[in-house]
Coordinates of C-alpha atoms and ligand atoms in Angstrom, one line a residue:
X1 CA -3.2 4.4 -23.1
X2 CA -7.3 5.9 -22.1
X3 CA -9.5 3.8 -20.5
X4 CA -12.0 4.0 -22.6
X5 CA -9.8 3.3 -26.1
X6 CA -8.8 0.6 -24.5
X7 CA -11.4 -1.4 -23.4
X8 CA -14.3 0.5 -25.7
X9 CA -15.3 -3.2 -27.5
X10 CA -16.0 -4.8 -23.5
X11 CA -17.5 -2.0 -21.4
X12 CA -20.5 -2.2 -23.7
X13 CA -20.7 -6.3 -24.3
X14 CA -20.5 -6.4 -20.4
X15 CA -22.7 -3.9 -19.4
X16 CA -25.4 -5.3 -21.6
X17 CA -24.4 -9.0 -20.7
X18 CA -24.9 -7.4 -16.8
X19 CA -28.5 -5.8 -17.8
X20 CA -29.0 -9.5 -19.7
X21 CA -28.5 -11.6 -16.0
X22 CA -29.7 -9.4 -13.5
X23 CA -32.9 -7.9 -13.0
X24 CA -31.9 -5.6 -10.6
X25 CA -28.2 -4.1 -10.2
X26 CA -25.8 -6.5 -8.9
X27 CA -23.6 -6.2 -5.8
X28 CA -20.1 -6.3 -5.6
X29 CA -18.1 -8.0 -2.4
X30 CA -14.3 -6.9 -2.2
X31 CA -12.2 -7.7 -0.2
X32 CA -8.5 -5.8 0.1
X33 CA -5.2 -7.3 1.5
X34 CA -2.0 -6.0 1.8
X35 CA -0.1 -3.0 0.7
X36 CA -1.8 0.9 -0.3
X37 CA -0.7 0.0 -3.9
X38 CA -3.3 -2.3 -3.2
X39 CA -5.6 -0.8 -1.8
X40 CA -5.2 1.6 -4.7
X41 CA -5.9 -1.1 -7.1
X42 CA -9.3 -2.3 -5.3
X43 CA -10.5 1.4 -5.7
X44 CA -9.7 1.3 -9.9
X45 CA -11.6 -2.9 -9.9
X46 CA -14.7 -1.2 -7.9
X47 CA -14.6 1.7 -9.7
X48 CA -15.1 0.2 -13.2
X49 CA -17.3 -2.5 -11.8
X50 CA -19.5 0.5 -10.4
X51 CA -19.2 1.9 -14.3
X52 CA -20.5 -1.5 -15.4
X53 CA -23.4 -1.3 -13.7
X54 CA -22.7 -3.4 -10.1
X55 CA -23.3 -1.8 -6.7
X56 CA -21.1 -2.4 -3.8
X57 CA -22.3 -4.5 -0.7
X58 CA -20.4 -4.8 2.4
X59 CA -22.1 -8.5 3.0
X60 CA -20.7 -11.1 1.4
X61 CA -23.9 -13.1 1.9
X62 CA -25.4 -10.5 -0.4
X63 CA -23.0 -10.3 -3.2
X64 CA -23.3 -11.3 -7.0
X65 CA -19.6 -10.9 -7.8
X66 CA -16.4 -11.3 -5.1
X67 CA -13.3 -10.7 -5.5
X68 CA -10.1 -10.9 -3.2
X69 CA -7.1 -8.7 -3.9
X70 CA -4.4 -10.4 -2.4
X71 CA -0.8 -9.9 -1.1
X72 CA 2.8 -12.0 -1.5
X73 CA 5.0 -10.2 0.6
X74 CA 4.2 -12.5 3.4
X75 CA 3.4 -16.4 3.9
X76 CA 0.9 -14.9 6.5
X77 CA -0.9 -12.7 4.2
X78 CA -1.6 -15.3 1.4
X79 CA -2.6 -18.5 3.9
X80 CA -5.4 -15.4 5.6
X81 CA -6.5 -15.1 1.1
X82 CA -6.7 -18.8 0.9
X83 CA -8.7 -19.6 3.9
X84 CA -10.6 -16.7 3.1
X85 CA -11.5 -18.0 -0.6
X86 CA -12.0 -21.6 1.7
X87 CA -15.0 -19.8 3.7
X88 CA -16.2 -18.7 0.0
X89 CA -17.1 -22.1 -0.8
X90 CA -20.5 -22.8 1.1
X91 CA -21.2 -19.3 -0.4
X92 CA -21.5 -20.6 -3.8
X93 CA -23.7 -24.0 -2.6
X94 CA -26.3 -21.9 -1.3
X95 CA -25.6 -19.5 -4.1
X96 CA -24.6 -21.2 -7.5
X97 CA -25.0 -17.8 -9.6
X98 CA -22.4 -16.4 -7.2
X99 CA -18.9 -14.9 -9.3
X100 CA -15.8 -15.6 -7.3
X101 CA -13.2 -14.0 -8.6
X102 CA -9.0 -14.1 -7.0
X103 CA -7.0 -11.3 -8.1
X104 CA -3.8 -9.4 -6.7
X105 CA 0.0 -10.5 -6.0
X106 CA -0.3 -14.0 -4.7
X107 CA -1.8 -15.2 -7.9
X108 CA 0.4 -13.6 -10.1
X109 CA 2.8 -16.6 -8.8
X110 CA 2.7 -19.5 -10.3
X111 CA 2.7 -22.1 -7.8
X112 CA -0.6 -20.0 -6.1
X113 CA -2.4 -20.3 -9.6
X114 CA -1.8 -24.2 -9.6
X115 CA -3.0 -24.1 -6.5
X116 CA -6.4 -22.6 -6.6
X117 CA -7.1 -24.3 -10.0
X118 CA -6.7 -27.7 -8.1
X119 CA -8.0 -27.1 -4.8
X120 CA -10.5 -24.3 -5.2
X121 CA -12.8 -25.4 -8.3
X122 CA -15.2 -23.2 -7.2
X123 CA -13.4 -19.8 -7.9
X124 CA -14.5 -18.7 -11.2
X125 CA -11.4 -16.7 -12.3
X126 CA -8.2 -15.5 -11.4
X127 CA -6.6 -12.2 -13.5
X128 CA -3.2 -11.0 -12.3
X129 CA -1.3 -7.7 -11.1
X130 CA -0.8 -7.0 -14.7
X131 CA -4.4 -7.4 -16.4
X132 CA -6.5 -4.7 -13.8
X133 CA -7.4 -2.5 -16.3
X134 CA -8.5 -5.2 -18.8
X135 CA -11.1 -5.8 -15.6
X136 CA -14.0 -5.0 -18.4
X137 CA -12.9 -8.2 -20.7
X138 CA -12.4 -10.6 -18.1
X139 CA -15.9 -10.0 -16.7
X140 CA -17.2 -10.2 -20.0
X141 CA -15.6 -13.6 -20.8
X142 CA -17.0 -15.0 -17.2
X143 CA -20.2 -13.9 -17.4
X144 CA -20.5 -15.0 -21.5
X145 CA -18.5 -18.3 -21.1
X146 CA -19.9 -21.0 -19.0
X147 CA -15.8 -22.5 -17.9
X148 CA -13.6 -21.1 -15.5
X149 CA -10.7 -18.1 -16.3
X150 CA -7.3 -18.2 -14.9
X151 CA -6.2 -14.7 -16.3
X152 CA -2.4 -15.0 -15.2
X153 CA 0.2 -13.6 -18.0
X154 CA 4.0 -12.8 -16.8
X155 CA 5.2 -9.6 -16.8
X156 CA 7.9 -11.0 -19.4
X157 CA 4.3 -12.0 -21.7
X158 CA 2.2 -8.6 -20.8
X159 CA 4.8 -5.3 -20.2
X160 CA 2.4 -4.1 -17.4
X161 CA 0.8 -1.5 -19.7
X162 CA 0.0 1.6 -17.8
X163 CA -4.0 2.7 -18.6
X164 CA -4.9 6.8 -17.5
X165 CA -8.6 7.5 -16.7
X166 CA -9.8 4.2 -15.1
X167 CA -13.0 5.2 -12.5
X168 CA -11.6 5.5 -9.4
X169 CA -14.1 4.5 -6.3
X170 CA -13.2 6.3 -3.5
X171 CA -14.0 5.4 0.4
X172 CA -12.8 9.2 1.1
X173 CA -13.3 12.1 -0.5
X174 CA -10.4 13.8 1.7
X175 CA -8.1 11.2 1.4
X176 CA -6.8 9.5 -1.3
X177 CA -3.6 7.3 -2.9
X178 CA -2.3 8.6 -6.2
X179 CA 0.1 6.0 -7.9
X180 CA 3.1 7.6 -9.6
X181 CA 4.6 4.2 -10.9
X182 CA 4.4 0.6 -11.1
X183 CA 7.0 -2.5 -10.5
X184 CA 10.5 -2.5 -8.8
X185 CA 13.6 -3.2 -10.6
X186 CA 15.9 -3.4 -7.2
X187 CA 15.3 -7.3 -6.2
X188 CA 15.8 -7.0 -2.7
X189 CA 16.8 -10.9 -1.8
X190 CA 13.8 -11.4 0.2
X191 CA 10.9 -9.7 -1.9
X192 CA 8.9 -11.0 -4.4
X193 CA 7.7 -8.0 -5.5
X194 CA 9.1 -7.1 -8.5
X195 CA 8.3 -10.7 -9.7
X196 CA 4.8 -10.1 -8.9
X197 CA 4.4 -6.4 -10.5
X198 CA 6.9 -6.5 -12.8
X199 CA 9.6 -3.8 -14.0
X200 CA 9.2 -0.2 -12.7
X201 CA 7.3 1.8 -15.1
X202 CA 6.4 6.2 -14.5
X203 CA 2.7 7.3 -14.8
X204 CA 3.6 10.7 -17.0
X205 CA 3.6 13.5 -15.7
X206 CA 0.9 15.5 -17.1
X207 CA -1.2 12.6 -15.8
X208 CA -0.5 12.4 -12.8
X209 CA -1.1 16.4 -12.2
X210 CA -4.4 16.2 -13.7
X211 CA -5.3 13.7 -11.1
X212 CA -3.7 15.3 -8.2
X213 CA -6.0 18.5 -9.9
X214 CA -9.0 17.0 -9.9
X215 CA -8.9 15.2 -6.9
X216 CA -8.4 18.9 -4.9
X217 CA -10.6 20.9 -6.9
X218 CA -13.0 17.7 -5.1
X219 CA -11.9 18.7 -2.2
X220 CA -9.5 15.6 -1.5
X221 CA -7.0 17.5 1.5
X222 CA -4.6 14.9 2.1
X223 CA -2.8 12.5 -1.1
X224 CA -0.5 9.8 -0.7
X225 CA 1.6 9.5 -3.7
X226 CA 2.7 5.8 -4.3
X227 CA 5.6 3.8 -5.7
X228 CA 7.5 0.8 -4.7
X229 CA 10.9 3.1 -5.0
X230 CA 9.3 7.0 -5.9
X231 CA 12.9 8.0 -5.9
X232 CA 13.6 6.1 -9.3
X233 CA 10.2 7.7 -10.5
X234 CA 10.8 9.3 -14.1
X235 CA 13.7 7.6 -15.2
X236 CA 11.7 5.5 -17.8
X237 CA 10.3 8.7 -19.0
X238 CA 11.4 11.1 -22.0
X239 CA 13.7 13.5 -20.3
X240 CA 13.5 11.6 -17.5
X241 CA 11.5 14.2 -15.0
X242 CA 13.1 13.3 -10.7
X243 CA 10.9 12.5 -8.1
X244 CA 11.4 16.1 -6.8
X245 CA 10.5 17.9 -10.4
X246 CA 7.1 16.0 -10.2
X247 CA 6.9 17.1 -6.7
X248 CA 8.1 20.6 -7.1
X249 CA 4.9 20.9 -10.1
X250 CA 2.2 19.2 -7.7
X251 CA 3.7 21.9 -4.9
X252 CA 2.8 24.9 -7.2
X253 CA -1.4 23.6 -7.3
X254 CA -3.2 26.2 -5.2
X255 CA -5.5 24.3 -2.2
X256 CA -5.5 23.4 1.6
X257 CA -3.7 20.0 0.9
X258 CA -0.4 17.3 2.1
X259 CA 1.3 15.8 0.4
X260 CA 2.7 12.6 1.5
X261 CA 4.9 9.9 -0.7
X262 CA 5.4 6.4 0.1
X263 CA 7.8 4.7 -0.5
X264 CA 11.5 5.4 -0.5
X265 CA 14.5 3.4 -0.6
X266 CA 17.8 5.1 1.2
X267 CA 19.9 4.2 -1.4
X268 CA 17.9 6.7 -3.8
X269 CA 16.8 9.2 -1.3
X270 CA 18.6 12.8 -2.2
X271 CA 19.5 15.4 0.3
X272 CA 17.4 17.7 -2.8
X273 CA 14.4 15.6 -1.9
X274 CA 15.5 16.2 1.8
X275 CA 16.0 20.0 1.4
X276 CA 12.9 20.3 -1.3
X277 CA 10.4 19.1 1.5
X278 CA 11.3 21.6 4.0
X279 CA 11.2 24.4 1.3
X280 CA 7.6 23.5 0.1
X281 CA 3.9 24.7 1.2
X282 CA 2.4 21.1 0.9
X283 CA 5.1 18.6 2.1
X284 CA 4.0 16.5 5.0
X285 CA 6.4 16.5 8.0
X286 CA 7.3 12.6 7.5
X287 CA 9.6 10.4 5.8
X288 CA 9.3 7.0 6.2
X289 CA 12.8 5.3 5.2
X290 CA 13.1 1.8 5.3
X291 CA 16.4 0.2 6.9
X292 CA 15.5 -3.0 7.2
X293 CA 18.8 -4.0 9.2
X294 CA 21.2 -2.1 11.0
X295 CA 23.9 -4.7 9.9
X296 CA 25.9 -4.3 6.6
X297 CA 26.3 -7.9 6.6
X298 CA 22.7 -8.5 6.3
X299 CA 21.9 -4.9 4.8
X300 CA 24.6 -6.9 1.7
X301 CA 22.9 -10.1 1.6
X302 CA 19.5 -8.6 1.7
X303 CA 21.2 -6.3 -1.5
X304 CA 20.1 -3.3 -0.5
X305 CA 22.6 -1.0 -1.6
X306 CA 23.3 0.8 0.8
X307 CA 25.3 0.6 4.7
X308 CA 24.3 1.3 7.8
X309 CA 26.8 4.1 8.0
X310 CA 25.2 5.8 4.9
X311 CA 21.8 5.7 6.1
X312 CA 22.5 6.7 9.8
X313 CA 23.7 10.1 7.7
X314 CA 20.9 10.6 5.9
X315 CA 18.3 10.0 8.8
X316 CA 20.8 13.0 10.5
X317 CA 20.5 15.2 7.2
X318 CA 16.8 14.7 7.3
X319 CA 16.9 15.9 11.1
X320 CA 18.9 18.7 10.8
X321 CA 16.5 20.1 7.9
X322 CA 14.0 18.8 9.5
X323 CA 13.9 19.2 13.5
X324 CA 9.8 18.3 14.0
X325 CA 9.9 15.6 11.1
X326 CA 8.6 12.4 11.8
X327 CA 10.9 9.8 11.1
X328 CA 9.3 6.1 10.6
X329 CA 11.1 2.7 9.2
X330 CA 10.1 -0.7 8.2
X331 CA 12.9 -3.8 9.7
X332 CA 12.8 -7.3 9.3
X333 CA 13.5 -9.8 11.8
X334 CA 15.5 -13.0 11.6
X335 CA 16.5 -12.6 7.6
X336 CA 18.5 -15.7 6.8
X337 CA 22.0 -16.1 8.6
X338 CA 20.7 -13.0 11.0
X339 CA 23.0 -13.4 14.4
X340 CA 22.1 -12.0 17.5
X341 CA 25.1 -8.9 17.0
X342 CA 23.6 -8.3 13.3
X343 CA 20.0 -7.9 15.5
X344 CA 21.9 -5.7 18.1
X345 CA 23.2 -3.8 15.2
X346 CA 19.4 -3.0 14.4
X347 CA 18.4 -2.0 18.1
X348 CA 21.2 0.1 17.9
X349 CA 19.5 2.3 14.8
X350 CA 16.5 2.4 16.7
X351 CA 18.5 3.9 19.5
X352 CA 20.4 6.4 17.2
X353 CA 17.4 7.2 15.1
X354 CA 14.6 7.7 17.6
X355 CA 12.1 6.8 14.6
X356 CA 8.5 7.4 15.9
X357 CA 7.2 4.1 14.5
X358 CA 8.6 0.9 13.2
X359 CA 6.7 -1.6 11.1
X360 CA 8.6 -4.5 12.6
X361 CA 7.6 -7.8 10.4
X362 CA 9.6 -11.2 11.3
X363 CA 11.5 -12.8 7.7
X364 CA 8.8 -14.9 5.7
X365 CA 10.9 -16.7 3.7
X366 CA 9.1 -16.4 -0.4
X367 CA 9.0 -19.3 -3.3
X368 CA 11.6 -17.9 -5.9
X369 CA 13.6 -15.4 -4.3
X370 CA 17.5 -15.8 -3.3
X371 CA 16.7 -15.8 0.3
X372 CA 14.8 -18.7 0.3
X373 CA 17.7 -20.4 -0.3
X374 CA 20.2 -19.0 1.6
X375 CA 21.6 -21.5 4.5
X376 CA 20.9 -20.5 8.2
X377 CA 17.2 -19.8 8.2
X378 CA 16.6 -18.4 11.9
X379 CA 14.0 -20.7 13.6
X380 CA 10.4 -18.8 14.5
X381 CA 11.4 -19.1 17.9
X382 CA 14.9 -16.7 18.0
X383 CA 12.4 -14.5 15.5
X384 CA 9.5 -13.9 17.9
X385 CA 12.0 -13.7 20.8
X386 CA 13.9 -10.7 18.8
X387 CA 11.1 -9.4 17.8
X388 CA 9.5 -8.7 21.5
X389 CA 12.7 -7.4 22.2
X390 CA 13.1 -4.7 19.4
X391 CA 9.1 -4.0 19.9
X392 CA 9.6 -3.4 23.7
X393 CA 12.4 -1.1 22.8
X394 CA 10.4 1.0 20.3
X395 CA 7.8 1.2 22.7
X396 CA 10.0 3.3 25.2
X397 CA 11.1 5.4 22.2
X398 CA 7.9 6.7 20.8
X399 CA 6.6 6.8 24.0
X400 CA 9.5 9.0 24.8
X401 CA 8.7 10.7 21.4
X402 CA 5.2 11.4 21.9
X403 CA 5.8 13.5 25.7
X404 CA 7.6 15.9 23.9
X405 CA 4.9 16.9 22.0
X406 CA 2.6 17.6 25.3
X407 CA 1.4 21.1 25.2
X408 CA 1.8 21.7 21.3
X409 CA -1.2 22.6 19.3
X410 CA -1.4 20.7 16.0
X411 CA -2.9 20.6 12.4
X412 CA -5.0 17.3 12.8
X413 CA -7.1 15.6 9.7
X414 CA -10.5 13.7 11.4
X415 CA -10.5 10.3 10.1
X416 CA -14.0 9.4 12.3
X417 CA -15.4 7.6 15.4
X418 CA -12.4 6.3 18.2
X419 CA -13.4 3.0 17.7
X420 CA -12.5 2.4 21.6
X421 CA -15.3 5.3 22.4
X422 CA -18.0 6.8 20.1
X423 CA -17.8 10.1 22.0
X424 CA -14.3 10.8 21.4
X425 CA -12.7 11.5 17.6
X426 CA -9.5 9.9 16.0
X427 CA -7.3 11.6 14.1
X428 CA -4.0 11.9 12.2
X429 CA -1.4 14.7 13.0
X430 CA 0.8 15.8 9.6
X431 CA 3.3 13.7 11.3
X432 CA 1.1 10.8 11.2
X433 CA 0.5 10.7 14.0
X434 CA -2.8 9.2 15.7
X435 CA -4.3 11.1 17.8
X436 CA -7.7 10.8 20.0
X437 CA -9.8 14.3 21.0
X438 CA -13.1 14.2 23.2
X439 CA -16.2 14.7 20.4
X440 CA -18.0 17.3 23.4
X441 CA -20.4 17.4 21.0
X442 CA -19.0 20.0 18.5
X443 CA -19.7 17.8 14.7
X444 CA -17.2 17.4 12.7
X445 CA -17.0 14.9 10.1
X446 CA -14.3 12.7 7.9
X447 CA -11.4 14.2 6.6
X448 CA -12.1 18.0 8.1
X449 CA -9.2 19.5 9.2
X450 CA -8.7 21.2 12.7
X451 CA -6.3 21.7 15.4
X452 CA -5.3 20.4 18.6
X453 CA -3.8 20.8 21.9
X454 CA -2.2 17.8 23.0
X455 CA -2.3 16.4 26.7
X456 CA -1.2 13.4 27.1
X457 CA 0.7 10.9 24.6
X458 CA 1.4 7.2 24.7
X459 CA 4.0 5.0 22.9
X460 CA 1.2 4.4 20.0
X461 CA -1.7 7.3 20.7
X462 CA -1.5 10.9 21.4
X463 CA -4.5 12.5 23.5
X464 CA -5.5 16.2 23.3
X465 CA -8.8 18.8 23.0
X466 CA -10.0 20.7 20.1
X467 CA -8.3 24.4 20.1
Ligands
SF4_1 S1 12.2 -2.0 -3.0 FE1 13.1 -4.1 -2.5 S2 11.7 -4.4 -0.6 FE2 10.9 -2.7 -2.3 S3 9.0 -3.7 -3.7 FE3 11.7 -3.6 -4.6 S4 12.7 -5.3 -4.4 FE4 10.6 -5.2 -2.7

């Protein structure tokens, strides 16, 4: 369904209500936690709010509407969102007209919805991940009815309708997230995503292609396709196009751009996909393939549906087809029942594959998931100690991998000033590595494409000079 069609009644109503309430354009402050999918949702929420008459502010204190888009993947992210919400109480006291909304994965969980309802009475409204496209209606209700609203429906009640042509506000004109599908069917036992984002729904290929073409025509040169498991793309569509079919069509578009994707589940990543990356014109030489654990016993308990051997075979194939590709992964440390032997098997996967980087997380118990009720939860001290060893090992491997790049000239997308030194540019290589190089008075701008010769390398950053 089209955005205007879906919201035609409420877009005009919300716009005129906003004009009635405010003498000048009201200000929106939006804060986003979590993954790229949440970032992409916030870009849509911001786009819709600007379309309704808001302007953006970076200062909470100036805002007329504050939205907190939350994550539920780890407890830490939820506690952080609740603590941010707690700090808004005094703003509401100073400015009673301020409207506060909390959305995203955290509030899609019944117990968190109840928490906010009862412990945060100054929060005006909540809305779940499956109601984002209803934003004009939800906002209109909040602006007209003098009561709190809890717009959270389960995915059984609301099937997570997909809406096209939604206004999107992108911070950068050079890089973009494009969702290709929503939801997940995999039910990994530690993960709350299938409960808070519902079952897999793929966007029509024609809609994705038209969005990508529009971005490229507008000068975008780095596009990341998003989905919880992009390899499942198309299974629910007529004629069941595959993810590789989608990539092939995108690759035919003319222009100077690179395509990335995330996330790919190892059980569904095919050799056809690996081969296509090698033959394509536009695919970035980067493959993020979350292994989570190197132990078959733990992989089974996680319901991951692949073995350590199958994973290593796939990585071997990727490296054979693309010797220069950057392989990265996710690891969960301290899954229930993880023994020292299991953990050693995870470390040995790091040694064997030699990933460029690893996103590692201590297991976080998520209410309602199968792993939450498993025996043998690992204590925090053990998780911390194992995490320390994993990070030390990966630091060495990343440094060794990066050292091999010294002397090469690589293609880089400029991101902006280095945080550490305003006289230095920070950029990203096509493999996704962070690179710093001196400005030397040369004017560049974010998103610009340059070549940099690598002179020095550390575990997380490489350094070079403009060619
Ligand atoms: S594939 Fe597993 S980890 Fe990824 S979103 Fe789905 S359930 Fe969660």
